[in-house]
């Protein structure tokens, strides 16, 4: 076996481990595949679909009133909800707050969320057919030519760019820290994608491409390791489109996932990474 073949086999093995980890994470308890509703809270106590009790918000705090007979318990402690409880969150924060149902009283977890400076709840049901029927995300075959070297051009300061999200009532902000500049096979021009910084200096880019709405979801994202810096201060990363993944909004209509910034659109068919799951 030649070195080239050995290298390709090693790349393929790493990608398969990545895919296994990704599918395992999606299949976790009360993950994105279990979402069954997204509901805004009103300013006076009101019943919600798929969740016992009366729910409300005064704008800064969310409240839940229920009796012990309704079977709600706190996720953290298992303590029954009997009376009124409240919680406060920062914008974009979430809390797996209460649970109910099923033989163990934990079939459904109710998540409290703050989105667009408003309170909402999402129900996460362990019997959701999207969750119970999940057997992995469909993907394109591995494409070694879509692993490209990119230069990272760091901005002097991060730039906050207003964006839309998967929920038309929720606006978002993309904190661009710089651009990834690269070429793709068969194209004679450079591509520029604005990137966000993640933990430990890793980068994530959210992008459109010409497969969207056909074989892939409306947009996807791909992450890189922390950029390498050479002696001259040049920053580079390996950009592997085989690791392009869907946002949760590809699996559920109840996500508030960020859209790409306006310029993160590729005139190219990125036939690599995850395909449209078509689960709902």
CSV table of C-alpha atoms in Angstrom, one decimal:
chain,number,residue,atom,x,y,z
A,1,UNK,CA,0.0,0.0,0.0
A,2,UNK,CA,1.4,3.4,-1.0
A,3,UNK,CA,1.8,6.3,1.4
A,4,UNK,CA,-1.0,8.1,-0.4
A,5,UNK,CA,-3.4,5.2,0.2
A,6,UNK,CA,-2.3,5.0,3.9
A,7,UNK,CA,-2.9,8.7,4.3
A,8,UNK,CA,-6.4,8.4,2.7
A,9,UNK,CA,-7.3,5.4,4.9
A,10,UNK,CA,-6.2,7.4,8.0
A,11,UNK,CA,-8.3,10.4,6.9
A,12,UNK,CA,-11.3,8.2,6.3
A,13,UNK,CA,-10.9,6.4,9.6
A,14,UNK,CA,-10.8,9.8,11.5
A,15,UNK,CA,-13.9,11.0,9.6
A,16,UNK,CA,-15.8,7.8,10.5
A,17,UNK,CA,-14.9,8.3,14.2
A,18,UNK,CA,-16.2,11.9,13.8
A,19,UNK,CA,-19.4,10.6,12.3
A,20,UNK,CA,-19.9,8.0,15.0
A,21,UNK,CA,-19.4,10.6,17.7
A,22,UNK,CA,-21.8,13.0,16.0
A,23,UNK,CA,-24.6,10.5,15.7
A,24,UNK,CA,-24.1,9.4,19.3
A,25,UNK,CA,-24.4,13.0,20.5
A,26,UNK,CA,-27.6,13.6,18.5
A,27,UNK,CA,-29.1,10.4,20.0
A,28,UNK,CA,-28.5,11.6,23.6
A,29,UNK,CA,-31.3,11.9,26.1
A,30,UNK,CA,-33.4,15.1,25.7
A,31,UNK,CA,-31.4,16.3,22.8
A,32,UNK,CA,-32.5,18.2,19.7
A,33,UNK,CA,-34.3,15.2,18.2
A,34,UNK,CA,-36.7,15.1,21.2
A,35,UNK,CA,-38.2,18.7,20.7
A,36,UNK,CA,-41.9,18.7,20.3
A,37,UNK,CA,-42.9,22.3,20.8
A,38,UNK,CA,-41.8,25.9,21.1
A,39,UNK,CA,-44.1,28.3,22.8
A,40,UNK,CA,-43.8,31.9,24.0
A,41,UNK,CA,-44.9,32.8,27.5
A,42,UNK,CA,-47.7,35.3,28.0
A,43,UNK,CA,-47.9,38.1,30.7
A,44,UNK,CA,-50.6,36.3,32.6
A,45,UNK,CA,-50.8,32.6,33.7
A,46,UNK,CA,-51.9,30.4,30.8
A,47,UNK,CA,-52.0,26.7,29.9
A,48,UNK,CA,-49.5,25.5,27.3
A,49,UNK,CA,-49.7,22.6,24.8
A,50,UNK,CA,-47.9,19.4,26.0
A,51,UNK,CA,-47.1,20.8,29.5
A,52,UNK,CA,-49.1,20.8,32.7
A,53,UNK,CA,-49.5,23.9,34.9
A,54,UNK,CA,-50.0,27.6,34.2
A,55,UNK,CA,-47.1,29.5,32.8
A,56,UNK,CA,-46.3,33.3,32.6
A,57,UNK,CA,-43.7,36.0,32.6
A,58,UNK,CA,-43.4,39.5,33.8
A,59,UNK,CA,-40.6,40.2,31.3
A,60,UNK,CA,-37.7,39.5,33.6
A,61,UNK,CA,-38.9,36.3,35.4
A,62,UNK,CA,-40.7,33.2,34.2
A,63,UNK,CA,-43.3,31.6,36.6
A,64,UNK,CA,-45.0,28.2,36.7
A,65,UNK,CA,-47.9,27.4,39.0
A,66,UNK,CA,-48.9,23.7,39.4
A,67,UNK,CA,-50.3,21.3,41.9
A,68,UNK,CA,-48.5,18.1,43.0
A,69,UNK,CA,-51.3,16.1,41.3
A,70,UNK,CA,-50.1,17.4,37.9
A,71,UNK,CA,-46.9,15.4,38.3
A,72,UNK,CA,-44.3,18.0,37.6
A,73,UNK,CA,-40.9,17.7,39.3
A,74,UNK,CA,-37.8,19.8,39.2
A,75,UNK,CA,-35.1,18.3,36.8
A,76,UNK,CA,-32.2,19.2,39.2
A,77,UNK,CA,-33.6,17.8,42.4
A,78,UNK,CA,-36.7,15.7,41.6
A,79,UNK,CA,-38.7,17.8,44.1
A,80,UNK,CA,-42.4,18.0,43.2
A,81,UNK,CA,-43.8,21.3,42.0
A,82,UNK,CA,-46.7,22.3,44.3
A,83,UNK,CA,-47.4,26.0,44.1
A,84,UNK,CA,-45.6,28.6,42.2
A,85,UNK,CA,-41.9,28.5,41.2
A,86,UNK,CA,-39.9,31.1,39.2
A,87,UNK,CA,-36.6,31.4,37.3
A,88,UNK,CA,-34.7,34.1,35.5
A,89,UNK,CA,-32.4,33.7,32.5
A,90,UNK,CA,-30.0,35.9,30.4
A,91,UNK,CA,-30.8,36.3,26.7
A,92,UNK,CA,-29.9,33.2,24.7
A,93,UNK,CA,-29.7,31.1,27.9
A,94,UNK,CA,-31.7,27.9,28.5
A,95,UNK,CA,-32.7,25.8,31.5
A,96,UNK,CA,-34.0,22.2,31.6
A,97,UNK,CA,-36.4,23.2,34.3
A,98,UNK,CA,-39.2,20.6,35.0
A,99,UNK,CA,-40.2,17.1,33.9
A,100,UNK,CA,-43.3,14.9,33.9
A,101,UNK,CA,-45.0,11.8,32.4
A,102,UNK,CA,-44.2,8.2,31.7
A,103,UNK,CA,-43.5,5.4,34.1
A,104,UNK,CA,-40.6,7.2,35.7
A,105,UNK,CA,-42.0,10.8,35.6
A,106,UNK,CA,-39.3,11.9,33.2
A,107,UNK,CA,-40.8,11.2,29.8
A,108,UNK,CA,-41.0,15.0,29.0
A,109,UNK,CA,-38.5,17.6,30.1
A,110,UNK,CA,-39.7,21.3,29.8
A,111,UNK,CA,-36.9,23.7,28.8
A,112,UNK,CA,-37.2,27.3,29.7
A,113,UNK,CA,-35.4,29.6,27.2
A,114,UNK,CA,-34.8,33.3,26.7
A,115,UNK,CA,-34.8,34.2,23.0
A,116,UNK,CA,-34.9,37.7,21.6
A,117,UNK,CA,-35.3,38.9,25.2
A,118,UNK,CA,-38.5,37.0,25.6
A,119,UNK,CA,-39.3,33.8,27.6
A,120,UNK,CA,-40.3,30.7,25.8
A,121,UNK,CA,-40.6,27.0,26.7
A,122,UNK,CA,-39.7,23.9,24.6
A,123,UNK,CA,-40.9,20.4,25.4
A,124,UNK,CA,-38.4,17.6,25.0
A,125,UNK,CA,-40.2,14.2,24.7
A,126,UNK,CA,-38.2,11.0,24.9
A,127,UNK,CA,-40.9,9.2,22.9
A,128,UNK,CA,-40.7,11.6,20.0
A,129,UNK,CA,-40.7,9.6,16.7
A,130,UNK,CA,-37.9,11.8,15.4
A,131,UNK,CA,-35.8,10.6,18.3
A,132,UNK,CA,-36.9,6.9,18.5
A,133,UNK,CA,-36.6,6.5,14.8
A,134,UNK,CA,-33.2,8.0,14.4
A,135,UNK,CA,-30.5,5.8,12.9
A,136,UNK,CA,-27.9,8.4,11.9
A,137,UNK,CA,-27.6,11.5,9.7
A,138,UNK,CA,-27.3,10.8,6.0
A,139,UNK,CA,-24.0,12.0,4.5
A,140,UNK,CA,-22.2,12.3,1.2
A,141,UNK,CA,-19.3,10.0,0.6
A,142,UNK,CA,-16.0,11.2,1.9
A,143,UNK,CA,-14.3,13.7,-0.5
A,144,UNK,CA,-10.6,14.2,0.2
A,145,UNK,CA,-10.4,17.0,-2.3
A,146,UNK,CA,-12.8,19.0,-0.1
A,147,UNK,CA,-10.3,19.2,2.7
A,148,UNK,CA,-8.6,22.5,1.9
A,149,UNK,CA,-6.0,24.7,3.4
A,150,UNK,CA,-7.3,28.2,4.3
A,151,UNK,CA,-5.6,31.3,5.5
A,152,UNK,CA,-7.2,33.1,8.5
A,153,UNK,CA,-7.3,36.8,8.3
A,154,UNK,CA,-7.9,38.1,11.8
A,155,UNK,CA,-9.9,41.3,12.2
A,156,UNK,CA,-8.4,44.0,14.4
A,157,UNK,CA,-11.5,43.7,16.5
A,158,UNK,CA,-14.5,41.4,16.3
A,159,UNK,CA,-17.5,42.7,14.3
A,160,UNK,CA,-21.0,42.0,15.3
A,161,UNK,CA,-23.2,41.4,12.3
A,162,UNK,CA,-27.1,41.2,12.6
A,163,UNK,CA,-28.5,38.0,11.2
A,164,UNK,CA,-31.8,36.1,11.0
A,165,UNK,CA,-32.4,32.7,12.6
A,166,UNK,CA,-34.6,29.6,11.9
A,167,UNK,CA,-37.4,31.3,13.8
A,168,UNK,CA,-38.6,34.5,12.0
A,169,UNK,CA,-39.5,36.1,15.4
A,170,UNK,CA,-35.9,35.7,16.7
A,171,UNK,CA,-33.0,37.9,15.4
A,172,UNK,CA,-29.4,36.9,16.0
A,173,UNK,CA,-25.9,38.3,16.0
A,174,UNK,CA,-22.8,36.8,14.3
A,175,UNK,CA,-19.6,37.9,16.0
A,176,UNK,CA,-17.2,37.8,13.1
A,177,UNK,CA,-13.5,37.5,14.3
A,178,UNK,CA,-12.0,37.2,10.8
A,179,UNK,CA,-12.2,35.6,7.4
A,180,UNK,CA,-11.1,32.2,6.1
A,181,UNK,CA,-9.7,32.6,2.6
A,182,UNK,CA,-9.4,29.5,0.4
A,183,UNK,CA,-9.9,27.9,-3.0
A,184,UNK,CA,-12.0,25.0,-4.1
A,185,UNK,CA,-11.4,22.5,-6.9
A,186,UNK,CA,-12.4,23.7,-10.3
A,187,UNK,CA,-12.8,27.4,-9.3
A,188,UNK,CA,-10.4,30.1,-10.2
A,189,UNK,CA,-11.4,32.6,-7.5
A,190,UNK,CA,-10.9,32.7,-3.8
A,191,UNK,CA,-13.7,32.3,-1.3
A,192,UNK,CA,-14.0,34.3,1.8
A,193,UNK,CA,-16.1,33.1,4.8
A,194,UNK,CA,-16.6,35.1,8.0
A,195,UNK,CA,-15.8,33.0,11.1
A,196,UNK,CA,-16.8,33.0,14.7
A,197,UNK,CA,-14.4,32.0,17.5
A,198,UNK,CA,-15.3,29.0,19.7
A,199,UNK,CA,-13.7,27.5,22.8
A,200,UNK,CA,-9.9,27.3,22.8
A,201,UNK,CA,-9.6,29.5,19.7
A,202,UNK,CA,-11.4,27.0,17.3
A,203,UNK,CA,-13.3,28.6,14.5
A,204,UNK,CA,-16.8,28.0,13.1
A,205,UNK,CA,-18.2,29.1,9.8
A,206,UNK,CA,-21.9,29.0,8.8
A,207,UNK,CA,-22.5,28.9,5.1
A,208,UNK,CA,-24.8,28.5,2.2
A,209,UNK,CA,-23.9,26.5,-0.9
A,210,UNK,CA,-25.6,25.4,-4.2
A,211,UNK,CA,-26.8,22.1,-2.7
A,212,UNK,CA,-29.1,23.8,-0.2
A,213,UNK,CA,-32.7,23.0,-0.4
A,214,UNK,CA,-31.9,20.1,-2.8
A,215,UNK,CA,-29.7,17.5,-1.1
A,216,UNK,CA,-28.8,19.6,2.0
A,217,UNK,CA,-30.6,21.8,4.5
A,218,UNK,CA,-30.8,25.6,3.9
A,219,UNK,CA,-27.5,26.1,5.6
A,220,UNK,CA,-24.8,24.2,7.4
A,221,UNK,CA,-21.7,24.9,9.5
A,222,UNK,CA,-18.2,23.5,9.7
A,223,UNK,CA,-15.6,24.0,12.5
A,224,UNK,CA,-11.8,24.0,12.4
A,225,UNK,CA,-9.0,23.7,14.9
A,226,UNK,CA,-7.3,26.7,16.3
A,227,UNK,CA,-5.3,28.4,13.5
A,228,UNK,CA,-1.6,27.6,13.2
A,229,UNK,CA,0.7,30.6,13.3
A,230,UNK,CA,4.0,30.5,11.5
A,231,UNK,CA,7.2,32.5,12.1
A,232,UNK,CA,5.9,35.4,10.0
A,233,UNK,CA,2.6,35.6,11.8
A,234,UNK,CA,0.5,34.0,9.0
A,235,UNK,CA,-2.5,32.0,10.3
A,236,UNK,CA,-3.7,28.9,8.6
A,237,UNK,CA,-6.2,26.1,9.2
A,238,UNK,CA,-7.4,22.9,7.6
A,239,UNK,CA,-11.0,23.4,6.4
A,240,UNK,CA,-12.7,20.0,6.1
A,241,UNK,CA,-16.1,20.2,4.4
A,242,UNK,CA,-16.6,16.5,5.1
A,243,UNK,CA,-17.2,17.6,8.6
A,244,UNK,CA,-20.0,20.1,7.6
A,245,UNK,CA,-23.0,19.4,9.9
A,246,UNK,CA,-26.6,20.5,10.1
A,247,UNK,CA,-27.9,22.9,12.7
A,248,UNK,CA,-30.6,21.6,15.0
A,249,UNK,CA,-33.2,23.4,12.8
A,250,UNK,CA,-32.6,20.7,10.1
A,251,UNK,CA,-34.1,18.1,12.5
A,252,UNK,CA,-36.8,20.1,14.2
A,253,UNK,CA,-39.1,23.1,13.4
A,254,UNK,CA,-38.5,24.3,17.0
A,255,UNK,CA,-34.9,25.6,16.7
A,256,UNK,CA,-33.7,29.2,16.7
A,257,UNK,CA,-30.5,28.5,14.9
A,258,UNK,CA,-28.4,31.3,13.4
A,259,UNK,CA,-28.4,31.9,9.6
A,260,UNK,CA,-25.2,32.6,7.7
A,261,UNK,CA,-24.0,36.2,7.4
A,262,UNK,CA,-24.9,37.7,4.0
A,263,UNK,CA,-21.6,37.1,2.3
A,264,UNK,CA,-21.1,33.5,3.5
A,265,UNK,CA,-22.6,32.0,0.3
A,266,UNK,CA,-20.5,29.7,-2.0
A,267,UNK,CA,-21.2,29.5,-5.7
A,268,UNK,CA,-20.2,25.8,-5.4
A,269,UNK,CA,-21.8,22.5,-4.7
A,270,UNK,CA,-20.4,21.3,-1.4
A,271,UNK,CA,-21.3,17.7,-1.9
A,272,UNK,CA,-19.6,16.7,1.4
A,273,UNK,CA,-20.8,16.4,5.0
A,274,UNK,CA,-24.3,16.0,6.2
A,275,UNK,CA,-27.3,15.8,3.9
A,276,UNK,CA,-30.9,17.0,4.5
A,277,UNK,CA,-32.3,14.6,7.2
A,278,UNK,CA,-35.9,14.9,6.1
A,279,UNK,CA,-37.2,13.9,9.5
A,280,UNK,CA,-40.2,16.2,9.8
